[in-house]
Tab-separated table of N, CA and C in Angstrom:
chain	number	residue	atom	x	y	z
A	1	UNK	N	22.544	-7.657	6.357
A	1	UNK	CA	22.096	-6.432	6.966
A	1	UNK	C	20.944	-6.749	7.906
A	2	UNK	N	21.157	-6.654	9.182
A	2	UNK	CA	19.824	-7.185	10.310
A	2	UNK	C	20.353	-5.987	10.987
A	3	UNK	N	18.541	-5.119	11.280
A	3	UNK	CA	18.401	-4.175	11.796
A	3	UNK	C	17.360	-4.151	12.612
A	4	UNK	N	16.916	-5.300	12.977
A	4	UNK	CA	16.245	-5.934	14.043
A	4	UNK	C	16.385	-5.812	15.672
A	5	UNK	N	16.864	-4.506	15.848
A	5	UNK	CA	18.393	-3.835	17.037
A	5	UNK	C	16.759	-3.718	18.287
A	6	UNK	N	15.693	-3.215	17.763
A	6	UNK	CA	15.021	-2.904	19.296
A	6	UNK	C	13.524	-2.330	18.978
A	7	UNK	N	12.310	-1.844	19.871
A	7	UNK	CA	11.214	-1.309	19.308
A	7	UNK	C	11.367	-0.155	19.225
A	8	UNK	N	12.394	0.688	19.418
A	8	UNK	CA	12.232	2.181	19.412
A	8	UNK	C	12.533	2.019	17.555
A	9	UNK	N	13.882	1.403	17.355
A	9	UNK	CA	14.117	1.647	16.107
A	9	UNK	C	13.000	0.821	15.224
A	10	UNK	N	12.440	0.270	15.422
A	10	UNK	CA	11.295	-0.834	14.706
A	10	UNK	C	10.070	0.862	14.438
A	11	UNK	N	10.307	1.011	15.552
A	11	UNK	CA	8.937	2.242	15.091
A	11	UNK	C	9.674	3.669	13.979
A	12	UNK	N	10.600	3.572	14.832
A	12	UNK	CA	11.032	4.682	13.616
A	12	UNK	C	11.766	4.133	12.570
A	13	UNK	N	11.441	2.784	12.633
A	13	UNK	CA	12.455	2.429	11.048
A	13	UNK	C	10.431	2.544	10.084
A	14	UNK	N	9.313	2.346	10.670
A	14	UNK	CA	7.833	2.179	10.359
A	14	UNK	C	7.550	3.732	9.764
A	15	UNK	N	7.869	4.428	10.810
A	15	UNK	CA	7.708	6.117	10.590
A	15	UNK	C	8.171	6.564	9.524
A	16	UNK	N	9.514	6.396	9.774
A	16	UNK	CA	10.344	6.982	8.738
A	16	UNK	C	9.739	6.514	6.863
A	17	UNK	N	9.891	4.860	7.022
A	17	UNK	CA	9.096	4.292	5.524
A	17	UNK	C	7.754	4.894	5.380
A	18	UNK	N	7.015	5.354	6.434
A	18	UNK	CA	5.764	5.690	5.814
A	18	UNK	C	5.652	7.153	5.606
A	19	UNK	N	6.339	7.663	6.005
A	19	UNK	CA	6.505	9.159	5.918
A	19	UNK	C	7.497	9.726	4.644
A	20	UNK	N	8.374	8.997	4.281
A	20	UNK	CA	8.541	8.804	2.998
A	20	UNK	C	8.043	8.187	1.910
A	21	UNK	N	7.431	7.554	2.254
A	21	UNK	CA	6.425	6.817	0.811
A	21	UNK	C	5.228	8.097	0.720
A	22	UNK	N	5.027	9.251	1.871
A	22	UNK	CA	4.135	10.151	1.769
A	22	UNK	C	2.730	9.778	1.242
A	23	UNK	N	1.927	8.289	1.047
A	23	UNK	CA	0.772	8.290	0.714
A	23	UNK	C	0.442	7.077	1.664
A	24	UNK	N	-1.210	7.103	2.215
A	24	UNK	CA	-1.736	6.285	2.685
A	24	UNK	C	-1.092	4.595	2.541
A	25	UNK	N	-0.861	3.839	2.719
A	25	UNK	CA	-0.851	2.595	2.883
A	25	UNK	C	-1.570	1.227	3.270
A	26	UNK	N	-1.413	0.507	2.709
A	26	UNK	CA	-2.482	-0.706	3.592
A	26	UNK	C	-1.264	-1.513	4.511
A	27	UNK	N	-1.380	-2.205	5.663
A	27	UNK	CA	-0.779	-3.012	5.886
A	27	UNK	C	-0.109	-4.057	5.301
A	28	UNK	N	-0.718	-4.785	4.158
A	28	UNK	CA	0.065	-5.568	2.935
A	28	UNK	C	1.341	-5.166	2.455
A	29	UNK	N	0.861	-3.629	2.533
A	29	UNK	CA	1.926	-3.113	1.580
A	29	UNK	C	3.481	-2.959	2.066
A	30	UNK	N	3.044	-2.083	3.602
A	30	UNK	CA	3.893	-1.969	4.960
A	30	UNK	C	4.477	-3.209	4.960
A	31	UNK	N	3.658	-4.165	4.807
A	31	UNK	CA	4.632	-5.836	5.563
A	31	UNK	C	5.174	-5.946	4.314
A	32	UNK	N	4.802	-6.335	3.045
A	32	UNK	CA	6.036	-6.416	2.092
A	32	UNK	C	6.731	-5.366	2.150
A	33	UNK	N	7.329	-4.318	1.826
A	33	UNK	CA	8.289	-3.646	2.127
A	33	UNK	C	9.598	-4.162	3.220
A	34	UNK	N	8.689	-4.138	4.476
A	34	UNK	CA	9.594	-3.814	5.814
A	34	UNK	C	10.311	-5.727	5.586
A	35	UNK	N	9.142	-6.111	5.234
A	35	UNK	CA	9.360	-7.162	5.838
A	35	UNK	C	10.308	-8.416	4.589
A	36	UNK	N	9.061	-8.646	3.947
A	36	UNK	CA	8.877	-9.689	2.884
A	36	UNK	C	10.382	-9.356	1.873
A	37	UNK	N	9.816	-7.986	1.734
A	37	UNK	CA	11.348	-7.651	0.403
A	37	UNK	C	12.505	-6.838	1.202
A	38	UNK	N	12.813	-6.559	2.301
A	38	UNK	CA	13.807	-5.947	3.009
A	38	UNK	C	14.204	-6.414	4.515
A	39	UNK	N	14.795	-6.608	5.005
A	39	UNK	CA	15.072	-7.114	6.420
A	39	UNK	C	14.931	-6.273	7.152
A	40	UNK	N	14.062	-5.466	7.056
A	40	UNK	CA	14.303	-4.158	8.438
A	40	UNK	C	13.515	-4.600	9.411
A	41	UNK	N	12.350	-5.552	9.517
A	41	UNK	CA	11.901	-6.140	10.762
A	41	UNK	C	11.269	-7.765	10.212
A	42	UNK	N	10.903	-7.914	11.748
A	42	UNK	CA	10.523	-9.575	11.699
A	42	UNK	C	9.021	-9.084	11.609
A	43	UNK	N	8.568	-10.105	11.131
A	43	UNK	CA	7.005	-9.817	10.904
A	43	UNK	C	6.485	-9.572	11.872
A	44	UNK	N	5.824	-10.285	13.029
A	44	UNK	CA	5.719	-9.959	14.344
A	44	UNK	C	5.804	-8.765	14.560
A	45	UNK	N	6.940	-8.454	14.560
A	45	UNK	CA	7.429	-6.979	14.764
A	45	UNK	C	7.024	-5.737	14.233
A	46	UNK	N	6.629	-6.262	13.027
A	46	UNK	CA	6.084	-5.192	12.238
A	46	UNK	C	4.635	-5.080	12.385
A	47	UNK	N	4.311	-6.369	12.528
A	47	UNK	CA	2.168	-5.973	12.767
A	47	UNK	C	2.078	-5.358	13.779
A	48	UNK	N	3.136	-5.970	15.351
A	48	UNK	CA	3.166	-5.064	16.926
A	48	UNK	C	3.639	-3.878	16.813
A	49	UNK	N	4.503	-3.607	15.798
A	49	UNK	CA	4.470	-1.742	15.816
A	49	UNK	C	3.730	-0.714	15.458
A	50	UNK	N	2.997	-1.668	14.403
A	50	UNK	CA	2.112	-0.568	13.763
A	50	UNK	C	0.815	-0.477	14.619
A	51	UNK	N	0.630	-1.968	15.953
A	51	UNK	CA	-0.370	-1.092	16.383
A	51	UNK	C	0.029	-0.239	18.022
A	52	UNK	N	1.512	-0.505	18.230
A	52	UNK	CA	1.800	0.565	18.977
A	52	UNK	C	1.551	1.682	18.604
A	53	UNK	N	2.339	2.099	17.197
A	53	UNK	CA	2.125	3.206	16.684
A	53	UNK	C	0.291	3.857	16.397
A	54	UNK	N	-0.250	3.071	16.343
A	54	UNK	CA	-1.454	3.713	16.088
A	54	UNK	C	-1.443	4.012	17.531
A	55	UNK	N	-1.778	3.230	18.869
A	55	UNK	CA	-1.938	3.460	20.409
A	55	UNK	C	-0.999	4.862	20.262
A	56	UNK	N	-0.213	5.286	20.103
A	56	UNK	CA	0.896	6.325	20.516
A	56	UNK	C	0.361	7.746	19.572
A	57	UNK	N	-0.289	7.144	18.874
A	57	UNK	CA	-0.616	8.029	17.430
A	57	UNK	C	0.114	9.124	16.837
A	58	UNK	N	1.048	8.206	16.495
A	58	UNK	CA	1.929	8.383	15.424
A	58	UNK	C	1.811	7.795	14.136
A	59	UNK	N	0.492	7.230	14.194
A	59	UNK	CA	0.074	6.987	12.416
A	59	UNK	C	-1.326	6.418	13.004
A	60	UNK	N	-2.097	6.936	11.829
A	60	UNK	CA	-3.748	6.748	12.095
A	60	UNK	C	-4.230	5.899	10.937
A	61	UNK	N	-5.204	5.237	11.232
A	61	UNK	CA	-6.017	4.178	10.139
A	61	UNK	C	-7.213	4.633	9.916
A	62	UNK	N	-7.230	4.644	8.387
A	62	UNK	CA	-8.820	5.116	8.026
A	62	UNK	C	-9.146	3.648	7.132
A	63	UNK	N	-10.369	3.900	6.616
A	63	UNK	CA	-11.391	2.733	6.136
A	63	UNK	C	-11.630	2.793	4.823
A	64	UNK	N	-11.332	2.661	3.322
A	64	UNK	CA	-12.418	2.898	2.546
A	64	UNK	C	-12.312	1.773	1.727
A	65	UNK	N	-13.882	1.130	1.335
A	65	UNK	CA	-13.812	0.418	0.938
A	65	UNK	C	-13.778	-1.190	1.158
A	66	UNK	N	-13.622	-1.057	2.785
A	66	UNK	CA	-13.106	-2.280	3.614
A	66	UNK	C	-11.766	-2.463	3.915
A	67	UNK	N	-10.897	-1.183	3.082
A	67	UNK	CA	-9.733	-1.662	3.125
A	67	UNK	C	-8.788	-0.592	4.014
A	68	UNK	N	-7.939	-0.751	5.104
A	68	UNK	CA	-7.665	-0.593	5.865
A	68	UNK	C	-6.122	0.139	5.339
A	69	UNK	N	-5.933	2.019	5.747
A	69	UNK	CA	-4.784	2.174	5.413
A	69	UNK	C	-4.424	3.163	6.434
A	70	UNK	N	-2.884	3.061	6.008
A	70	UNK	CA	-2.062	3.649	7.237
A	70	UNK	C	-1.443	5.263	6.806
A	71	UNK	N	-1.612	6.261	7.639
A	71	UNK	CA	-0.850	7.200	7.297
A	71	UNK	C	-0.256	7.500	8.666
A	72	UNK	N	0.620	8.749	8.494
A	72	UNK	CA	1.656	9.277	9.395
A	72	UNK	C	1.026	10.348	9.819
A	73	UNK	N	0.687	10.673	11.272
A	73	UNK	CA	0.144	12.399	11.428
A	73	UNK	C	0.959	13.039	12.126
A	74	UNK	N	0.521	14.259	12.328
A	74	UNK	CA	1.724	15.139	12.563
A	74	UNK	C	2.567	15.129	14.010
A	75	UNK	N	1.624	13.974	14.760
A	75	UNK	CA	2.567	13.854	15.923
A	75	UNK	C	3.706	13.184	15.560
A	76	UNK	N	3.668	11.744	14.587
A	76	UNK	CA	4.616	11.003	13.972
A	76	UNK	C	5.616	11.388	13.149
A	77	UNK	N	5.291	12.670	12.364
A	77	UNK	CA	6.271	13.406	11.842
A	77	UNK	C	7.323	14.327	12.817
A	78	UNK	N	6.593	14.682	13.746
A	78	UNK	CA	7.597	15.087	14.927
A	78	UNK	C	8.362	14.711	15.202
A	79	UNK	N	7.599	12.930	15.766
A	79	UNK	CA	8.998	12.214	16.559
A	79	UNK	C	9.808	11.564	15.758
A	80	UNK	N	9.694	11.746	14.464
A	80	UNK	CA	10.507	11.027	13.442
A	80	UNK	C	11.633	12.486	13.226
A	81	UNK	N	10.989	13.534	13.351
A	81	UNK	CA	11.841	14.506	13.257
A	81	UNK	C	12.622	14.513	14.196
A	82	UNK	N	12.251	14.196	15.957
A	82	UNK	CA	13.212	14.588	16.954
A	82	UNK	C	14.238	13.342	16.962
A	83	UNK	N	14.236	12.430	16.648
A	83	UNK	CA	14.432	11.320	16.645
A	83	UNK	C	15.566	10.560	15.065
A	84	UNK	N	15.564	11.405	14.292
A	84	UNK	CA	15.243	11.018	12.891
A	84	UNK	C	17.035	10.114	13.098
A	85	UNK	N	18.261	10.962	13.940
A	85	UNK	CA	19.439	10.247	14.254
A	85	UNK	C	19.342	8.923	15.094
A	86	UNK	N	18.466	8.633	15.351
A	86	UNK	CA	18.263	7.256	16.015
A	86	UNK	C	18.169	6.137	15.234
A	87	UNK	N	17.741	6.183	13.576
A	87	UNK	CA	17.717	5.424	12.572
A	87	UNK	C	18.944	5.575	12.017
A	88	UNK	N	19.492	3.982	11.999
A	88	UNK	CA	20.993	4.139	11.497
A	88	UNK	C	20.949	4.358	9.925
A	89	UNK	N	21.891	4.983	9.577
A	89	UNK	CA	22.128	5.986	8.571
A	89	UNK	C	22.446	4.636	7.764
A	90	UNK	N	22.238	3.653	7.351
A	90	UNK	CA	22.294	2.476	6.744
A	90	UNK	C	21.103	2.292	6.646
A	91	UNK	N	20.497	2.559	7.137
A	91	UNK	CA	18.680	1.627	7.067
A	91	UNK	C	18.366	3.041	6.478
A	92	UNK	N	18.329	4.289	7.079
A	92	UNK	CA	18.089	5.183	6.078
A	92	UNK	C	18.059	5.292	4.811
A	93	UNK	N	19.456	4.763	4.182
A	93	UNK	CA	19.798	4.795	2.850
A	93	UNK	C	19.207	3.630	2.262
A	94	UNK	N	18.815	2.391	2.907
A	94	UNK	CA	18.573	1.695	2.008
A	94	UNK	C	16.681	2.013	2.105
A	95	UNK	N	15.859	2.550	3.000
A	95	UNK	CA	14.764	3.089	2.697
A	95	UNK	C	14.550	3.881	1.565
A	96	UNK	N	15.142	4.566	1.558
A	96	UNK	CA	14.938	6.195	1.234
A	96	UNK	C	15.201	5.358	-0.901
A	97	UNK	N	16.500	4.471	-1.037
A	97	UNK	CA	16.688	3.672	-2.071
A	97	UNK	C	15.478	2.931	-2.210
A	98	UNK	N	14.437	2.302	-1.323
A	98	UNK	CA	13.510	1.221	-1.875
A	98	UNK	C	12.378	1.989	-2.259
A	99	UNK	N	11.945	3.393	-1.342
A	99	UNK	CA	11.100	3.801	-2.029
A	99	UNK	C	11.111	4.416	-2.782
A	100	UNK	N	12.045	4.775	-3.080
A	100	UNK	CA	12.358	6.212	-5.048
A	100	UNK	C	12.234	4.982	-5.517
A	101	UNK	N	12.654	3.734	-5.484
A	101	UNK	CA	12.532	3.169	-6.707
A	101	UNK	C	11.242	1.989	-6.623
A	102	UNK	N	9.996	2.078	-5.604
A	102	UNK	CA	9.338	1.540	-5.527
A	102	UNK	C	7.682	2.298	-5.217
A	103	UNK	N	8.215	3.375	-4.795
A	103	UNK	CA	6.605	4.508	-4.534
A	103	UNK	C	5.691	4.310	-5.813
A	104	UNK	N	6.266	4.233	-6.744
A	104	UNK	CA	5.330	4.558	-7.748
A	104	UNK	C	4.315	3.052	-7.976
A	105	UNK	N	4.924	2.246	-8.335
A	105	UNK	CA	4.591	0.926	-8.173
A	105	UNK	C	3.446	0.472	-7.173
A	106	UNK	N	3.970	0.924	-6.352
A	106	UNK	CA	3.398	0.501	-4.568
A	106	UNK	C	1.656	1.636	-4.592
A	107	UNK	N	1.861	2.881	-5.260
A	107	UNK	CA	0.774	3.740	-5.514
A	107	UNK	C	-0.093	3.216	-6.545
A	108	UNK	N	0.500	2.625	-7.282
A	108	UNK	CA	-0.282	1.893	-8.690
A	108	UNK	C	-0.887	0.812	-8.070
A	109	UNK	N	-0.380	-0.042	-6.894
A	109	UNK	CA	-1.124	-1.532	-6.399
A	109	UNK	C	-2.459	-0.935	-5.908
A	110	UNK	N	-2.375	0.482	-5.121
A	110	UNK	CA	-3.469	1.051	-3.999
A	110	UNK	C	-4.385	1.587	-5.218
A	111	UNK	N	-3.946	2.384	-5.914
A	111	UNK	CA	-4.872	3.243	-6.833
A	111	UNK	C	-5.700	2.652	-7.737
A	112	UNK	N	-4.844	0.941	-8.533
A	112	UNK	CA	-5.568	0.419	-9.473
A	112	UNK	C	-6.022	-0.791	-8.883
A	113	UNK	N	-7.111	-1.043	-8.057
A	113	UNK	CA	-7.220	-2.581	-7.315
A	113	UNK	C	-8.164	-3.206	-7.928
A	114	UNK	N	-7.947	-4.442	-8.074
A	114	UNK	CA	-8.679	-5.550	-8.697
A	114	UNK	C	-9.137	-6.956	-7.688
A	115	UNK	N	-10.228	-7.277	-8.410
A	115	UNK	CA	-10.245	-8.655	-7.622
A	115	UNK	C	-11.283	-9.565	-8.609
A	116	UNK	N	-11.755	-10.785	-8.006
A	116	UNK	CA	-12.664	-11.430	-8.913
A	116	UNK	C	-13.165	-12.210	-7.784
A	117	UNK	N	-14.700	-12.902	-7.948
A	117	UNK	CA	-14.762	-13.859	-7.037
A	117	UNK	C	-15.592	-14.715	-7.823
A	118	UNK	N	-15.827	-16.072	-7.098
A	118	UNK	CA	-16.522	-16.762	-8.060
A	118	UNK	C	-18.182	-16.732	-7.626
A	119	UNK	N	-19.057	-16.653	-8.825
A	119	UNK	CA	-20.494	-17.068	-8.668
A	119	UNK	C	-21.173	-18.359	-8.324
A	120	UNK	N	-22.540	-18.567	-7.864
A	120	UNK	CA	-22.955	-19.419	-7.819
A	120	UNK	C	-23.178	-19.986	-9.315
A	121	UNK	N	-23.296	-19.667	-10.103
A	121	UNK	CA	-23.615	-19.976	-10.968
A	121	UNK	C	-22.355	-20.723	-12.635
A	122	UNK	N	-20.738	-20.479	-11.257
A	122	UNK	CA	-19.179	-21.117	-11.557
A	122	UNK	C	-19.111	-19.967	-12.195
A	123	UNK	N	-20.034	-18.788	-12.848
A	123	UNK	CA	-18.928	-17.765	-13.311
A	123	UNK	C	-17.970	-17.084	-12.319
A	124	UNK	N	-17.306	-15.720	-12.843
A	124	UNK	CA	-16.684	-15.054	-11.928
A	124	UNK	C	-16.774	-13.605	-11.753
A	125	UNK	N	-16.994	-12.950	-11.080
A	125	UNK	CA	-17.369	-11.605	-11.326
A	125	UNK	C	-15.820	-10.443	-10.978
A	126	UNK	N	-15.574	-9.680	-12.137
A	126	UNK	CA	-13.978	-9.079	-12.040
A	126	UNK	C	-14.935	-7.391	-11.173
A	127	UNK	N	-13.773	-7.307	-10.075
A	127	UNK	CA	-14.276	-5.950	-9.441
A	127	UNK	C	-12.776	-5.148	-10.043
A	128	UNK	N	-13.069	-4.055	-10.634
A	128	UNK	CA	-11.895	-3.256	-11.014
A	128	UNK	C	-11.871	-1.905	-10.660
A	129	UNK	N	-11.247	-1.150	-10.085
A	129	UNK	CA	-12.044	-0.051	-8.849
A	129	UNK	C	-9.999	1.104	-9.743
A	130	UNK	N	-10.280	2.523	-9.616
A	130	UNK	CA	-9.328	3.151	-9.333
A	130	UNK	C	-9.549	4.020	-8.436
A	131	UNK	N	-8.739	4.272	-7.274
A	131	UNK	CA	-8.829	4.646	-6.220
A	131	UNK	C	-8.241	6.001	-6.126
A	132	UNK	N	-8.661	6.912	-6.208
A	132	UNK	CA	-7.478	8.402	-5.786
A	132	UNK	C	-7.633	9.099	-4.774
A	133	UNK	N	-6.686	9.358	-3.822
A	133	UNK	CA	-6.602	10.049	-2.807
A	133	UNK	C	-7.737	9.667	-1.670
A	134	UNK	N	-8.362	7.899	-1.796
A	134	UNK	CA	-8.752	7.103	-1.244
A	134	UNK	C	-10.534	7.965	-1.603
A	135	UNK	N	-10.589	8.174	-2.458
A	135	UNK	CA	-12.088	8.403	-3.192
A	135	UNK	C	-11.919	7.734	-4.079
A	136	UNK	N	-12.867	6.545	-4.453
A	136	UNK	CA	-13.098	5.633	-5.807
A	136	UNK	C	-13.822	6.480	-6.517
A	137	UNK	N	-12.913	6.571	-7.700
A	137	UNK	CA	-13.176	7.438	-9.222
A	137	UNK	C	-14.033	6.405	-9.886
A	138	UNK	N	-13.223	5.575	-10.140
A	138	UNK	CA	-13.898	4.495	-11.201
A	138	UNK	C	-14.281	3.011	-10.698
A	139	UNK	N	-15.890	2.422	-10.494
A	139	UNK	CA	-16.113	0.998	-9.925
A	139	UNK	C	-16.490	-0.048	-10.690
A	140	UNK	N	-15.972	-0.487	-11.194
A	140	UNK	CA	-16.814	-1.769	-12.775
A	140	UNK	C	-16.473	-3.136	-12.278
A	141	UNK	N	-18.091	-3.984	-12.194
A	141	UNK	CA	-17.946	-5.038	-11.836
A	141	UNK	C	-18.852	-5.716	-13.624
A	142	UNK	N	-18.492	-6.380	-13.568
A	142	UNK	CA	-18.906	-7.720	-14.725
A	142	UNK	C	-18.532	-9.049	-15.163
A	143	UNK	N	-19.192	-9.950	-15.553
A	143	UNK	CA	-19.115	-11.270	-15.156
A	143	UNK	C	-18.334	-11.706	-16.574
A	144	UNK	N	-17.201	-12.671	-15.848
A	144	UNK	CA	-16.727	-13.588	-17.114
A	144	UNK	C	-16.887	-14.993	-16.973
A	145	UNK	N	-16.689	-15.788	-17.638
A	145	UNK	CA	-16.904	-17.516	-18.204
A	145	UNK	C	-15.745	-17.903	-17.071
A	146	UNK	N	-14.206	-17.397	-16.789
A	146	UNK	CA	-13.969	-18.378	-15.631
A	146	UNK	C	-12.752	-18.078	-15.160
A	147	UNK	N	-12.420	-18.791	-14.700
A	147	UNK	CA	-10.886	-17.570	-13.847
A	147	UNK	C	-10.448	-17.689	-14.336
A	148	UNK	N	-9.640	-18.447	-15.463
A	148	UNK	CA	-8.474	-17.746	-16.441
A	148	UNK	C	-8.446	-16.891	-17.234
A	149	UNK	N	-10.071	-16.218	-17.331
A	149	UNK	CA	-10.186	-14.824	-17.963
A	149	UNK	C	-10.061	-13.864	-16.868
A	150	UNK	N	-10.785	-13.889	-15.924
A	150	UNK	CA	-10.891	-13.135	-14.274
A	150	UNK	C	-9.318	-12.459	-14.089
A	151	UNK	N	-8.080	-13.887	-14.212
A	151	UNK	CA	-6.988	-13.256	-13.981
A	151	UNK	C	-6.475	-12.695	-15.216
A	152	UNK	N	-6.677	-13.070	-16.260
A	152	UNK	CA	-6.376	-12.004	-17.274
A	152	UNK	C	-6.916	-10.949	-17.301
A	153	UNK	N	-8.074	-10.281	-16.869
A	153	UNK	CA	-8.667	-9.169	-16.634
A	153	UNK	C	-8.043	-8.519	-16.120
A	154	UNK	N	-7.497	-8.896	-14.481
A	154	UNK	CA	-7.285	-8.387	-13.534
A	154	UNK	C	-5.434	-7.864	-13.786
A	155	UNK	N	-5.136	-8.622	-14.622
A	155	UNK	CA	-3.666	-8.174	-15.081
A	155	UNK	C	-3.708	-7.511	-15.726
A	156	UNK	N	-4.890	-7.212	-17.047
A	156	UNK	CA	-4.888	-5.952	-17.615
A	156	UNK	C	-5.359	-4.500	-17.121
A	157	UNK	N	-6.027	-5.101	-16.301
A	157	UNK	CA	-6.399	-4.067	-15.790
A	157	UNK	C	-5.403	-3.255	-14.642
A	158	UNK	N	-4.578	-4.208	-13.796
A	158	UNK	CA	-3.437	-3.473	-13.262
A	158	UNK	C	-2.380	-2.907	-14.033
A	159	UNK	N	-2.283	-2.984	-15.619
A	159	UNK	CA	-1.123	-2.202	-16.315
A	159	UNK	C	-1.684	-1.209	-17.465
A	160	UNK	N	-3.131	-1.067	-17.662
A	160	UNK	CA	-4.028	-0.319	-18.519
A	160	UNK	C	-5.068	0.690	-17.757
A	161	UNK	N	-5.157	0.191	-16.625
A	161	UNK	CA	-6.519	1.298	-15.970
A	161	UNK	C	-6.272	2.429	-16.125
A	162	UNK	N	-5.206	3.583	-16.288
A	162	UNK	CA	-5.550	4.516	-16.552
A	162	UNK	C	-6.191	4.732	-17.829
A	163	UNK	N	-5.732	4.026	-19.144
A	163	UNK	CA	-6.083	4.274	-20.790
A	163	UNK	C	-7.168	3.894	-20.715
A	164	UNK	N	-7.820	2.675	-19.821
A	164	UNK	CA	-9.399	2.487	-20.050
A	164	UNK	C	-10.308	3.614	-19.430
A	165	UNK	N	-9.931	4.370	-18.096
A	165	UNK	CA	-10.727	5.040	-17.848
A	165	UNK	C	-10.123	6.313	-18.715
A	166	UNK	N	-9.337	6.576	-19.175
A	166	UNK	CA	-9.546	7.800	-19.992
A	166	UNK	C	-10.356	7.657	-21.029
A	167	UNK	N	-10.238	6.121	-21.844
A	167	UNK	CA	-11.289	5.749	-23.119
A	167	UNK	C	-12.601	5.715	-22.858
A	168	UNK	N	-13.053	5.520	-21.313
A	168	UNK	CA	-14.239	5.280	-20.936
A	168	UNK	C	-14.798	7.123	-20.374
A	169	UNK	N	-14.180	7.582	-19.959
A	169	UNK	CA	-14.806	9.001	-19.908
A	169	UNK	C	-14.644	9.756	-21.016
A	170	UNK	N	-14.394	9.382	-22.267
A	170	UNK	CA	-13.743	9.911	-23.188
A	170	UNK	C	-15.345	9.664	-23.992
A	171	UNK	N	-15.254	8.512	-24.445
A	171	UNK	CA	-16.554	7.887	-24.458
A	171	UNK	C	-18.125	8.497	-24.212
A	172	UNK	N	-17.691	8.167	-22.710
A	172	UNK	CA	-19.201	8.682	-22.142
A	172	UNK	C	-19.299	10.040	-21.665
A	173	UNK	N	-18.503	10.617	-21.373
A	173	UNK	CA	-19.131	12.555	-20.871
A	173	UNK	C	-18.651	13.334	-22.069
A	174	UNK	N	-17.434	13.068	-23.190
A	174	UNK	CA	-17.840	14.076	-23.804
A	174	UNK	C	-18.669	14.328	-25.089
């Protein structure tokens, strides 16, 4: 399946995925999708559309955090609307298939983000942040003995952050 056909469809094959995934995005996320796990564009292709598309503004970038995400505004919903038969009804279906069965997932990478870095001192410090509606709810940084705890942190913490911050406001406000 190569749908690599031209830039009109490159932008509205961009539109269309982000306007169905309906939540902010980072570029990471955009390039795995389009790119990494689906053939709908060449990489290239996909970093040069999205910043056509911002120039055309049909999707706008906001900031939080340092981290850079993409949404669809209502000019982009237009031309995805006037336009929407220009995306072959094959790439449609297999969109419309990656994100029902990947939105949620893809919202859990943005909402629950983790990282670690190392200290001067060889420890590592785990940053564990939950993000909603691109307002950080919850920010906890603290130091562990060494990155094979750092990444165990950071894995629990991408499949538990909601139960910890419910245990942790549970805890402390009531």
């Amino acid at each position: 399946m190569d749908f690599q056909d031209n830039s009109t469809v490159n932008k509205l094959t961009i539109l269309f995925f982000i306007d169905k995934m309906d939540v902010p995005m980072t570029e990471a996320i955009i390039l795995e999708a389009c790119y990494y796990r689906n053939p709908w564009l060449e990489y290239m292709d996909c970093v040069q559309t999205l910043n056509l598309l911002l120039e055309a503004d049909f999707i706008s970038k906001t900031t939080h955090d340092n981290t850079v995400y993409y949404s669809i505004t209502p000019n982009g919903r237009e031309c995805i609307s006037h336009f929407y038969s220009r995306v072959p009804a094959s790439l449609r279906s297999a969109i419309t298939e990656f994100v029902k069965d990947n939105r949620a997932s893809y919202r859990r990478k943005q909402e629950y983000s983790t990282s670690y870095r190392l200290n001067p001192d060889k420890t590592y410090t785990c940053i564990l942040k939950i993000v909603d509606s691109m307002k950080t709810t919850v920010d906890l940084k603290f130091t562990v003995a060494s990155k094979e705890i750092a990444k165990a942190v950071a894995k629990k913490w991408e499949t538990n952050a909601p139960q910890i911050y419910a245990m942790l406001y549970e805890q402390l406000v009531d």
